[in-house]
Structures are given as structure tokens and as C-alpha cells.
mmCIF file of C-alpha atoms and ligand atoms in Angstrom:
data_model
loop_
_atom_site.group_PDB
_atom_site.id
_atom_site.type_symbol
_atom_site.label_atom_id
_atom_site.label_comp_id
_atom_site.label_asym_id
_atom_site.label_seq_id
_atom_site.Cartn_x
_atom_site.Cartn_y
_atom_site.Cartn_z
ATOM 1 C CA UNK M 1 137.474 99.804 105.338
ATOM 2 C CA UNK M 2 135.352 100.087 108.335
ATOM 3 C CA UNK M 3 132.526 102.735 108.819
ATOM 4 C CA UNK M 4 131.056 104.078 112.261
ATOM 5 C CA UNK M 5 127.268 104.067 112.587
ATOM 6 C CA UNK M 6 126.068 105.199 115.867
ATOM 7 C CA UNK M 7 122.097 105.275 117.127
ATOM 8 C CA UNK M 8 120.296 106.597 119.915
ATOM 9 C CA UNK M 9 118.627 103.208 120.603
ATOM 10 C CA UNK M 10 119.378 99.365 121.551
ATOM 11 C CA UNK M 11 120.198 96.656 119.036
ATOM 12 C CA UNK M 12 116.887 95.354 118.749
ATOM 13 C CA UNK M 13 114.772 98.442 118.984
ATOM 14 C CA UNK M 14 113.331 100.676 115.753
ATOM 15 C CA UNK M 15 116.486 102.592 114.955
ATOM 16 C CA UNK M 16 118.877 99.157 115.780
ATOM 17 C CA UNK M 17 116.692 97.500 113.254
ATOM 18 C CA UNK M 18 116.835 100.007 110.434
ATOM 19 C CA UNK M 19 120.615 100.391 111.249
ATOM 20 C CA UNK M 20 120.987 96.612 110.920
ATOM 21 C CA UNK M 21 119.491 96.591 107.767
ATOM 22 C CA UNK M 22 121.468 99.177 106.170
ATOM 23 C CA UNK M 23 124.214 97.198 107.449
ATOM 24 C CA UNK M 24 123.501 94.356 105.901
ATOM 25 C CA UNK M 25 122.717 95.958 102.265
ATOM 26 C CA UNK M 26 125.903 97.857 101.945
ATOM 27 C CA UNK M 27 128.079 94.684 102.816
ATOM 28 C CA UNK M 28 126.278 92.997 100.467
ATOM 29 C CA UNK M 29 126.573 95.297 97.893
ATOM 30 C CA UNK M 30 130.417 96.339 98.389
ATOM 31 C CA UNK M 31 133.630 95.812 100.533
ATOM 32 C CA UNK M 32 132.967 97.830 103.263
ATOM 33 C CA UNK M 33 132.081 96.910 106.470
ATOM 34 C CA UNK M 34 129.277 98.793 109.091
ATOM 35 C CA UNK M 35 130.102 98.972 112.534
ATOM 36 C CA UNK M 36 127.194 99.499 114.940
ATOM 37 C CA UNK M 37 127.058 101.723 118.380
ATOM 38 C CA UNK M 38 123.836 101.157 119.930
ATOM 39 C CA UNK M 39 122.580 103.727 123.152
ATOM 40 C CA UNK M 40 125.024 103.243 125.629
ATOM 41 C CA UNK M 41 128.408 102.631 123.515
ATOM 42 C CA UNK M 42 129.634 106.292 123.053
ATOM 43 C CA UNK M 43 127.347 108.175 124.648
ATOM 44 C CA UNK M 44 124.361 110.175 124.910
ATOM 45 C CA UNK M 45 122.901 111.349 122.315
ATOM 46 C CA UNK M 46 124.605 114.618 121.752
ATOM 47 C CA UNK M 47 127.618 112.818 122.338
ATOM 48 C CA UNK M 48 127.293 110.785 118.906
ATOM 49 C CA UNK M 49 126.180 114.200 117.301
ATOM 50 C CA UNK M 50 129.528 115.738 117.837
ATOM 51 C CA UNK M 51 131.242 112.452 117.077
ATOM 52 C CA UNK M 52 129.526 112.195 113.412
ATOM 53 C CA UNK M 53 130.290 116.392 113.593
ATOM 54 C CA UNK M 54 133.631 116.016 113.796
ATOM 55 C CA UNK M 55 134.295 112.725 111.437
ATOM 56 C CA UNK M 56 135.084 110.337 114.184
ATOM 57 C CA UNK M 57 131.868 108.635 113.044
ATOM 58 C CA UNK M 58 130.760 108.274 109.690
ATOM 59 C CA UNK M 59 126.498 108.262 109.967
ATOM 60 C CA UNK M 60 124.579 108.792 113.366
ATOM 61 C CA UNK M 61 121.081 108.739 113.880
ATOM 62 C CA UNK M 62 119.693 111.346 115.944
ATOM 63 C CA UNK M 63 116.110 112.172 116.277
ATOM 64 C CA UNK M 64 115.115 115.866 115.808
ATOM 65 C CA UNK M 65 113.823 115.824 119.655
ATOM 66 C CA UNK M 66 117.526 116.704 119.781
ATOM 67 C CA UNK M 67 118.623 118.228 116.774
ATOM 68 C CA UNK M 68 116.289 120.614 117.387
ATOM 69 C CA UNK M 69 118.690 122.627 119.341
ATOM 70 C CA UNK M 70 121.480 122.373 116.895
ATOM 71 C CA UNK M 71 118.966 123.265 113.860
ATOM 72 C CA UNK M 72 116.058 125.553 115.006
ATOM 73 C CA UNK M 73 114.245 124.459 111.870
ATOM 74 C CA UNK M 74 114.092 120.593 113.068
ATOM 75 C CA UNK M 75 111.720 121.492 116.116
ATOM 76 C CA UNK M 76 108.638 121.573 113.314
ATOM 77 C CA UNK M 77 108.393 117.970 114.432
ATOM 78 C CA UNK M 78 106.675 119.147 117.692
ATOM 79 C CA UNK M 79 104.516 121.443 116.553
ATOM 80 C CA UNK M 80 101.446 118.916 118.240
ATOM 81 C CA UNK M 81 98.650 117.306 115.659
ATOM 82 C CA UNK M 82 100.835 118.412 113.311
ATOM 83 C CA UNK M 83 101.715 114.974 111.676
ATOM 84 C CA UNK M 84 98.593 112.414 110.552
ATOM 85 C CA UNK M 85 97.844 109.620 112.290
ATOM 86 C CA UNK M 86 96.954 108.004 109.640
ATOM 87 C CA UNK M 87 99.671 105.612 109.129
ATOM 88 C CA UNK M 88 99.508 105.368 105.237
ATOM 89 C CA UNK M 89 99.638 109.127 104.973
ATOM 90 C CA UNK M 90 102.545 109.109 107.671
ATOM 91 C CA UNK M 91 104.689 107.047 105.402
ATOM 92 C CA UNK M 92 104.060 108.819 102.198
ATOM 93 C CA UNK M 93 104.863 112.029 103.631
ATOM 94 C CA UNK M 94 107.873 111.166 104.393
ATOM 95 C CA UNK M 95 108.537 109.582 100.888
ATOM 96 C CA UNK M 96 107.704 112.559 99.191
ATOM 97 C CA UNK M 97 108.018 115.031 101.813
ATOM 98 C CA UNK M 98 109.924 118.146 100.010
ATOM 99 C CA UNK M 99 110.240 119.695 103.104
ATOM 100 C CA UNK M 100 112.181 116.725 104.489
ATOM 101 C CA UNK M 101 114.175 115.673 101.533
ATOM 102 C CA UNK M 102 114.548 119.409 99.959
ATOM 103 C CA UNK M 103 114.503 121.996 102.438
ATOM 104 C CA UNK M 104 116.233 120.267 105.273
ATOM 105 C CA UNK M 105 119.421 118.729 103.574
ATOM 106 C CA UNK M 106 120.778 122.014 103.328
ATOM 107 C CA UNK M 107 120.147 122.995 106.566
ATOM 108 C CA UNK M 108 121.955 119.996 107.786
ATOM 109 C CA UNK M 109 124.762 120.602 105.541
ATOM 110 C CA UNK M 110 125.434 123.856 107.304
ATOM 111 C CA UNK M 111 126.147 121.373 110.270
ATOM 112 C CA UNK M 112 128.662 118.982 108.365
ATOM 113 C CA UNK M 113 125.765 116.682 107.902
ATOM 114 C CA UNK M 114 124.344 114.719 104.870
ATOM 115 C CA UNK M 115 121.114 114.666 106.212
ATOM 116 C CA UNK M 116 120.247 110.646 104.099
ATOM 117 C CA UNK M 117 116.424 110.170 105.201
ATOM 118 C CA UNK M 118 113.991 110.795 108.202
ATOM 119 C CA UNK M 119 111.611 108.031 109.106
ATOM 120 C CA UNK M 120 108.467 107.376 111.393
ATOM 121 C CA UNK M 121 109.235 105.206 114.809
ATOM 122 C CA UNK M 122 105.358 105.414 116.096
ATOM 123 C CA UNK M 123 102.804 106.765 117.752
ATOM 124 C CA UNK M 124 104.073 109.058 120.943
ATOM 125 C CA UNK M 125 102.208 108.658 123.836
ATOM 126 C CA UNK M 126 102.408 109.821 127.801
ATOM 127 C CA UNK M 127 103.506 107.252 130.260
ATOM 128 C CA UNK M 128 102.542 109.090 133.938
ATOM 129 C CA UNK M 129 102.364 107.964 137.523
ATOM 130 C CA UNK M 130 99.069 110.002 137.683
ATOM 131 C CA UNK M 131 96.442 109.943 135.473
ATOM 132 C CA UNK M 132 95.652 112.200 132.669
ATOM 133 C CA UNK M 133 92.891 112.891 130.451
ATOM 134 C CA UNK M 134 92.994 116.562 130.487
ATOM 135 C CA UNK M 135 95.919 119.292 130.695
ATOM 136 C CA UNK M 136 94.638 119.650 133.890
ATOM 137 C CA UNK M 137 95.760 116.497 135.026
ATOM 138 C CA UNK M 138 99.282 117.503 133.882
ATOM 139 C CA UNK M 139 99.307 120.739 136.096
ATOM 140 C CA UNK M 140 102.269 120.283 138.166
ATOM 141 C CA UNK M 141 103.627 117.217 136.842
ATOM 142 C CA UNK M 142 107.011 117.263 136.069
ATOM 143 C CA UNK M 143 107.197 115.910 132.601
ATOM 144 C CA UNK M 144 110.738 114.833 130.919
ATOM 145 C CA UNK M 145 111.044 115.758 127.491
ATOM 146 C CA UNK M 146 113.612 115.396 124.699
ATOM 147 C CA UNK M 147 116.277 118.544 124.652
ATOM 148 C CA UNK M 148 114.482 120.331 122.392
ATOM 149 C CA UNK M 149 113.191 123.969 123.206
ATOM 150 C CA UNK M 150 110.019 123.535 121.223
ATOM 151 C CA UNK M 151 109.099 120.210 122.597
ATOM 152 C CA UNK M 152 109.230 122.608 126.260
ATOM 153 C CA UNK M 153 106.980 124.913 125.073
ATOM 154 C CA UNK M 154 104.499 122.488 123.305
ATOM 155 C CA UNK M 155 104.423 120.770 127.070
ATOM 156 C CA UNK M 156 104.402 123.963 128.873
ATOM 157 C CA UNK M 157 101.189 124.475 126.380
ATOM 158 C CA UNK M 158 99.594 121.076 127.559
ATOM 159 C CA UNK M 159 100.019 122.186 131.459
ATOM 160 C CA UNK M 160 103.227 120.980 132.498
ATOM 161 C CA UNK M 161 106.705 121.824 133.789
ATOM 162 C CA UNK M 162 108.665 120.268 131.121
ATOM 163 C CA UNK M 163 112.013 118.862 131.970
ATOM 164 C CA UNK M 164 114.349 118.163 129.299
ATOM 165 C CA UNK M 165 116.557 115.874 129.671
ATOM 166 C CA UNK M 166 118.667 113.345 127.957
ATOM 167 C CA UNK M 167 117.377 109.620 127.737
ATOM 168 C CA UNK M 168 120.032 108.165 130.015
ATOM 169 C CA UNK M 169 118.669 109.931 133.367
ATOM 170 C CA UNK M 170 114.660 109.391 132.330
ATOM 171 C CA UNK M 171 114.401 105.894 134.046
ATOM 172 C CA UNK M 172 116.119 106.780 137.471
ATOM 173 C CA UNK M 173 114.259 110.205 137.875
ATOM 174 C CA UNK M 174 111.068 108.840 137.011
ATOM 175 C CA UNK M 175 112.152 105.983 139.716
ATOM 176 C CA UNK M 176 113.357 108.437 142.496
ATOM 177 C CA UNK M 177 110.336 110.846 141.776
ATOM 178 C CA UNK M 178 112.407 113.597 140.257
ATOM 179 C CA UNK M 179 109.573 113.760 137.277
ATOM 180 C CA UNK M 180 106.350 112.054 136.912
ATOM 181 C CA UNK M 181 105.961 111.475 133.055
ATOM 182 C CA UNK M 182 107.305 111.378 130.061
ATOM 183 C CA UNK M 183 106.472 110.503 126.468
ATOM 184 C CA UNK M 184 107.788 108.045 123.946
ATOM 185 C CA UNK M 185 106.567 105.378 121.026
ATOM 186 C CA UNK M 186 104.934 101.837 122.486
ATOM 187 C CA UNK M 187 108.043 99.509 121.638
ATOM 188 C CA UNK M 188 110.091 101.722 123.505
ATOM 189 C CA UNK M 189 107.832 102.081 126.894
ATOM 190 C CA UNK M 190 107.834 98.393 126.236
ATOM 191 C CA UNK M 191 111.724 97.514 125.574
ATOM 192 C CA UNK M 192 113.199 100.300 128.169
ATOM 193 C CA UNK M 193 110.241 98.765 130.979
ATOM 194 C CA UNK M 194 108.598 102.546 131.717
ATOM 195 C CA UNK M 195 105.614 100.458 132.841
ATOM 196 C CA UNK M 196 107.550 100.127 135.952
ATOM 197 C CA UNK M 197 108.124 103.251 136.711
ATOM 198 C CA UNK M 198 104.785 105.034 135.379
ATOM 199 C CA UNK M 199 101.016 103.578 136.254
ATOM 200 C CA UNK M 200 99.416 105.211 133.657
ATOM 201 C CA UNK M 201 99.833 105.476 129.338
ATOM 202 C CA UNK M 202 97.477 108.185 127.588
ATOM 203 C CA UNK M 203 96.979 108.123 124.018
ATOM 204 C CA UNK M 204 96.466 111.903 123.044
ATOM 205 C CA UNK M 205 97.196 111.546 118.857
ATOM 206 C CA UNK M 206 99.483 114.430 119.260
ATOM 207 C CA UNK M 207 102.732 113.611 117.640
ATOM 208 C CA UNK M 208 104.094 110.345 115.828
ATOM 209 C CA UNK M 209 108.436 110.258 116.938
ATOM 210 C CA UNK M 210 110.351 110.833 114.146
ATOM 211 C CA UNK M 211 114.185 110.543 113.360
ATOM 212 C CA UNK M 212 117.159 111.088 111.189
ATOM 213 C CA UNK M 213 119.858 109.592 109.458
ATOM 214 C CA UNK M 214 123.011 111.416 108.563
ATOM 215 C CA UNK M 215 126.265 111.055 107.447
ATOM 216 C CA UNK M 216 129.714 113.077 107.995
ATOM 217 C CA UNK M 217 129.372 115.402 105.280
ATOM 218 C CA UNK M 218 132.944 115.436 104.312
ATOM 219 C CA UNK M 219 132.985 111.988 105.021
ATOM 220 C CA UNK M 220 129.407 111.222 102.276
ATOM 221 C CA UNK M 221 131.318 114.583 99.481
ATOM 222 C CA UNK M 222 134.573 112.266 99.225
ATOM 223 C CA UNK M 223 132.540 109.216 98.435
ATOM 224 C CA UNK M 224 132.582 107.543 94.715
ATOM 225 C CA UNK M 225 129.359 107.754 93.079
ATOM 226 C CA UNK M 226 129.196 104.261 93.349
ATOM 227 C CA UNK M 227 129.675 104.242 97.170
ATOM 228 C CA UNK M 228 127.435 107.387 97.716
ATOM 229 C CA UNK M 229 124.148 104.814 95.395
ATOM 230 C CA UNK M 230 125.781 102.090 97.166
ATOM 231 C CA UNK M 231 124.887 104.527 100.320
ATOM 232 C CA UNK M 232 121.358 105.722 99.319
ATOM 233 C CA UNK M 233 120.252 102.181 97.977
ATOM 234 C CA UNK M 234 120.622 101.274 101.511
ATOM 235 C CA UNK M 235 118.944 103.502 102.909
ATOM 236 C CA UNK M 236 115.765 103.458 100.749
ATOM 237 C CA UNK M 237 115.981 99.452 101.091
ATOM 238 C CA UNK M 238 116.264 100.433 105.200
ATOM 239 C CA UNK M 239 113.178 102.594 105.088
ATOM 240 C CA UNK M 240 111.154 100.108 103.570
ATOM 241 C CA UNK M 241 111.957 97.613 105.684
ATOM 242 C CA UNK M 242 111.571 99.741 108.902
ATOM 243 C CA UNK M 243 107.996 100.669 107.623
ATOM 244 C CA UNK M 244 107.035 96.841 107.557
ATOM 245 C CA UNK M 245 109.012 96.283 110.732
ATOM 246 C CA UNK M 246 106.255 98.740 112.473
ATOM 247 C CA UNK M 247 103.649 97.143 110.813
ATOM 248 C CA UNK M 248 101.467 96.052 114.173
ATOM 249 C CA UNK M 249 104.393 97.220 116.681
ATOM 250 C CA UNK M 250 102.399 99.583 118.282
ATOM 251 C CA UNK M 251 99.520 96.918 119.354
ATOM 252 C CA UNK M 252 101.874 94.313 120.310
ATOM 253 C CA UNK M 253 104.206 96.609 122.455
ATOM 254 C CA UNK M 254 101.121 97.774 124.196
ATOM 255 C CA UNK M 255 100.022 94.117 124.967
ATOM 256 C CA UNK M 256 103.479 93.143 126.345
ATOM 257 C CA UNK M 257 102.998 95.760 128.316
ATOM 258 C CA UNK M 258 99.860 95.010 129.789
ATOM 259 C CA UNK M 259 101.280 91.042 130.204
ATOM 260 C CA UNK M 260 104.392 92.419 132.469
ATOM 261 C CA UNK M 261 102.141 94.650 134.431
ATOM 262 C CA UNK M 262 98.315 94.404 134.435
ATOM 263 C CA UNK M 263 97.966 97.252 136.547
ATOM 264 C CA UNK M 264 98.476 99.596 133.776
ATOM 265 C CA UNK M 265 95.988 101.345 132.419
ATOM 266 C CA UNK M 266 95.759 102.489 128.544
ATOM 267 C CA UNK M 267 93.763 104.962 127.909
ATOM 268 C CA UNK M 268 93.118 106.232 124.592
ATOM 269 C CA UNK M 269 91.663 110.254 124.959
ATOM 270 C CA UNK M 270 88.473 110.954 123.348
ATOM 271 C CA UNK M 271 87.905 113.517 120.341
ATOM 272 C CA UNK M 272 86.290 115.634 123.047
ATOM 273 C CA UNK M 273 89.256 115.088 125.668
ATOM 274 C CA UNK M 274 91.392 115.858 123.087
ATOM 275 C CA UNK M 275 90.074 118.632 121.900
ATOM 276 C CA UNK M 276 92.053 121.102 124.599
ATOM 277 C CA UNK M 277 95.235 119.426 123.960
ATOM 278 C CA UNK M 278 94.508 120.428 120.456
ATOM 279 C CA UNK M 279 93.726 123.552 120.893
ATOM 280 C CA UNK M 280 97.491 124.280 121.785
ATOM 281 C CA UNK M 281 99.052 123.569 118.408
ATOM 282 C CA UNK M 282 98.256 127.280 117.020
ATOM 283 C CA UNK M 283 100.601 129.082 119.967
ATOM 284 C CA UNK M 284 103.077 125.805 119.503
ATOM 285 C CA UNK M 285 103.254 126.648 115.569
ATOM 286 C CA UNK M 286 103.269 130.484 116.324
ATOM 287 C CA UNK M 287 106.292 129.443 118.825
ATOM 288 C CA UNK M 288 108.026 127.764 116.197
ATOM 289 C CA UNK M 289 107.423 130.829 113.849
ATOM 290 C CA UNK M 290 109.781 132.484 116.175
ATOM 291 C CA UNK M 291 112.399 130.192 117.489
ATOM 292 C CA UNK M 292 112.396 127.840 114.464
ATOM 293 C CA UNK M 293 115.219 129.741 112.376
ATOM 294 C CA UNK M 294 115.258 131.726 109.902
ATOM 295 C CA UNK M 295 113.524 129.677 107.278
ATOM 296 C CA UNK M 296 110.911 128.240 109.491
ATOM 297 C CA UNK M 297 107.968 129.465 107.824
ATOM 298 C CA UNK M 298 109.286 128.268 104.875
ATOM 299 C CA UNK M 299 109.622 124.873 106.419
ATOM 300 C CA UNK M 300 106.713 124.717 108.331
ATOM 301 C CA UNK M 301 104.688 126.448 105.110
ATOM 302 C CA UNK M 302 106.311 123.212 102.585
ATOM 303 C CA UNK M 303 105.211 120.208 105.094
ATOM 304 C CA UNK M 304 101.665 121.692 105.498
ATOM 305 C CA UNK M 305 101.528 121.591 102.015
ATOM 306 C CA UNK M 306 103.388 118.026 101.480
ATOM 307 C CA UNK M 307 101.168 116.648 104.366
ATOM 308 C CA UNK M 308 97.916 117.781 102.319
ATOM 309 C CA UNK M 309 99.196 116.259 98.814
ATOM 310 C CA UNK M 310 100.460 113.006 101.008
ATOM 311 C CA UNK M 311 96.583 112.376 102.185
ATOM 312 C CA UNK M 312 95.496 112.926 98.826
ATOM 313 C CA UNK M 313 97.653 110.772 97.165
ATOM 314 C CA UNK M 314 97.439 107.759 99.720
ATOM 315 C CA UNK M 315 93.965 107.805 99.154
ATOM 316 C CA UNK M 316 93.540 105.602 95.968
HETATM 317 O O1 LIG I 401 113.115 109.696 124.350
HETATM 318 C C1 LIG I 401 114.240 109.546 123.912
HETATM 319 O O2 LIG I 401 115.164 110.265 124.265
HETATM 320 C C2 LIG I 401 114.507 108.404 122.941
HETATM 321 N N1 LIG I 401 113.307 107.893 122.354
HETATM 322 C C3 LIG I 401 113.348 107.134 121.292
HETATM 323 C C4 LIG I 401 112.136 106.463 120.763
HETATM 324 N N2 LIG I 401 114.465 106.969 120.606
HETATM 325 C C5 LIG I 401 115.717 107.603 120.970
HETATM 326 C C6 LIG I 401 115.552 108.728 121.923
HETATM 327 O O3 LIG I 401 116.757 108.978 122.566
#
């Protein structure tokens, strides 16, 4: 038999990769067969949510930037500085994250989901046509963000007038001057060309873009538990390949970058410069106290403490 995969991204971009590889370890490990839907082929993104919702595909990958409105919990990922930069620490918080791999499954069950493992894609940074190095500089700019309500009010925190919006319409408004910025990981900016349609990139350290994997849930219950290891093999294999996959990604996006356009200009903020954008996450977290869902404390209380014992154990 055949099974649906669907992902917000191109073939050859972070979530086409992993999707490949899990691809490729459950054919070789049993008679079924993956069928891939990169960005584009069904949909937007919430398009492909409602699809895996309703069984017509069996796993979809859908970041929590829009999630986030279907599970009030998810929008923890954009509480700002929230998430280490540290890219050892990143990785082993999501390993051993009980937040992500206790605390969440259920509240993605409540969906139809089989929430099978969240992963890293990179560093988020600000691609603008003006340029920024304070919130002032963001005053007035219209800034496209992910459909997300917490993701608004993070932005509305840093200065701007967030406009969410889903990733289909981000090129063409930034192009006709409908918004002026918006934020995503280098190999995107790089693959999806915002460089021509933005002058300016600012690396603030505020968030690193995570995203999901799920399956049907009915779909994943009425597995054998062979198929379901067969399943979670693949995805563990997947995350560890994805991990070395990014291993440089950022640096050589950003070069690529500066090789199609040499205009651009990179600038990474200073502690001091940073400092106000920092300054937000407090009314961003108390935000997410409120709209996150009824077990957001408990949520956002867990990954505080997993990101703590994650920096202590990828120490040694
Ligand atoms: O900004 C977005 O909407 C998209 N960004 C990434 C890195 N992946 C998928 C998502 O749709």
C-alpha cells in the first residue's frame, strides 16, 4: 500500500530532506511505499492540515507557526529567546524534551494527530527592505508572519504591524510592497530567493524555526506494532540525519546569498542592540500564559525546565 506524506516545503529544502529520508527507511524496512507532496502539490499549509485531519493523508508536516492556531499550546515556540542558540543544546532539547515528546502528544491527539517528533530547521532571522537594528527601525513596517496569534503579538512587541499570512502570498506582497519584512531560517531566504525582494537580513538570536511531524491518528492506532517501530525507527533515523543535514547550512545559505546579490547586507545585532528586542519576551510569555490553552503553564513551565537540564547535559 501507498501512504500520503505531505510538507510545507520544496523537495530539496529541510523538511523535503527529512521527508525523503523517512521515505527511504520505511521502504527499506517494509512493503510500503511513501508518497511525497512538497509546498505547492495540495495546498497551503492549512490545506494539508485538514487533509492529514481528515485521513486523506497519512503524516503531514506542519510547523507550529501554524498549528498554533489549531493548538493554543503550540505557540510556546514564539515566546522570543526562548529556545538556545546554542546548537548542541538545541538538539538535545528536543531529544529529551518532555514537554515535546510528553505533554504535547496528547494535545495533538485531541486533533486526530500522532504528533511522531518536532525538529530544529535553523536560526530565524528578519529579511527587510529597510534596515533594522532596533524595534525602532521596525515601527511601521509591515512584517508577514506565520498564522499564528502569538507570533502577532511577539512582533507587535518588537514594533511592528504584523501580518500573518500564509507562505504562498509572502513573495508577491513583499514584491508589490504590500509588507516590508518577514522572517524565516537562511536555506530558506536562500532557496525561495527573499534576497530579491528584501535589501536587508538582521540576525536578532530570537527564535530558532521549529516543526512537526504527525500522522493520522486513526490512521498511526490501526497500525501493527511492527509498522507503528517500522514508523518511529524512521523517524528517529530522519532526525538524525536532518541534524547533520544542518550541520553548516546556515553559513552556506547566507554565502549563496551574498554570491546572488552582493548588495545585501547581514547584519548580526549586538548583545546591546539586542537587548530591547529581549526585553519583550516577559509580556510575549505572559501573552502566551493567556492565549496558550489551558495547560500552557504547564507547557511552558516543562520546556523551561527541559531547556535547563538540556544545557547541562550537553555540556560534557
Ligand atoms: O514561513 C513559512 O511559512 C515557511 N517557512 C519554513 C522554513 N518552512 C515552512 C513554512 O511554511
Amino acid at each position: 500500500d501507498t501512504w500520503r506524506y505531505a510538507f510545507e516545503e520544496a523537495m530539496e529544502e529541510v523538511q523535503g530532506k527529512f521527508a525523503q529520508k523517512f521515505k527511504e527507511e520505511v521502504e527499506a524496512n517494509s512493503d510500503h511505499e511513501i508518497q511525497l507532496f512538497p509546498f505547492g502539490t495540495l495546498g497551503e499549509s492549512a490545506d494539508i492540515m485538514e487533509q492529514a485531519q481528515s485521513g486523506i493523508l497519512q503524516f503531514v508536516d506542519q510547523s507550529p507557526g501554524f498549528t498554533g492556531a489549531l493548538i493554543p499550546e503550540a505557540q510556546v515556540f514564539f515566546v522570543p529567546y526562548l529556545l538556545p542558540e546554542d546548537q548542541d543544546t538545541l538538539v538535545e532539547f528536543f531529544r529529551t524534551s518532555k514537554a515535546i515528546n510528553e505533554l504535547f502528544p496528547p494535545l495533538y491527539a485531541e486533533q486526530g494527530l500522532e504528533l511522531l517528533t518536532m525538529f530544529p530547521e535553523g536560526e530565524v532571522m528578519m529579511t527587510t527592505t529597510n534596515e533594522v537594528t532596533s524595534p525602532e527601525d521596525l515601527n511601521e513596517v509591515k512584517f508577514r508572519v506565520m498564522t499564528n496569534p502569538l507570533l502577532v503579538g511577539s512582533y507587535q512587541a518588537f514594533g511592528a504591524t504584523p501580518t500573518p499570512l500564509p507562505w504562498g502570498e509572502v513573495y508577491g506582497a513583499l514584491q508589490t510592497g504590500i509588507i516590508q519584512g518577514q522572517e524565516n531560517p537562511a536555506f530558506f531566504i536562500e532557496s525561495t530567493k527573499m534576497y530579491e525582494v528584501t535589501d536587508y537580513i538582521t540576525r536578532a538570536g530570537h527564535n530558532n524555526f521549529t516543526t512537526a511531524v504527525m500522522a493520522n491518528k486513526e490512521f498511526f492506532d490501526g497500525l501493527s506494532d511492527e509498522d507503528k517501530e517500522v514508523v518511529q525507527n524512521a523517524i528517529d533515523a530522519a532526525f538524525d540525519y536532518i541534524v547533520d543535514y544542518q550541520d553548516g547550512l546556515t553559513e552556506t545559505s547566507l554565502e549563496k546569498i551574498m554570491e546572488a546579490k552582493p548588495s545585501m547586507t547581514i547584519t548580526t545585532l549586538t548583545e546591546e542592540q539586542r537587548a530591547p528586542f529581549k526585553a519583550t519576551a516577559e509580556e510575549v510569555e505572559a501573552e502566551y500564559l493567556e492565549i496558550g490553552g489551558d495547560q500552557a503553564q504547564e507547557i511552558l513551565d516543562q520546556m523551561k525546565a527541559d531547556l535547563e537540564a538540556a544545557a547541562g547535559g550537553s555540556e560534557g
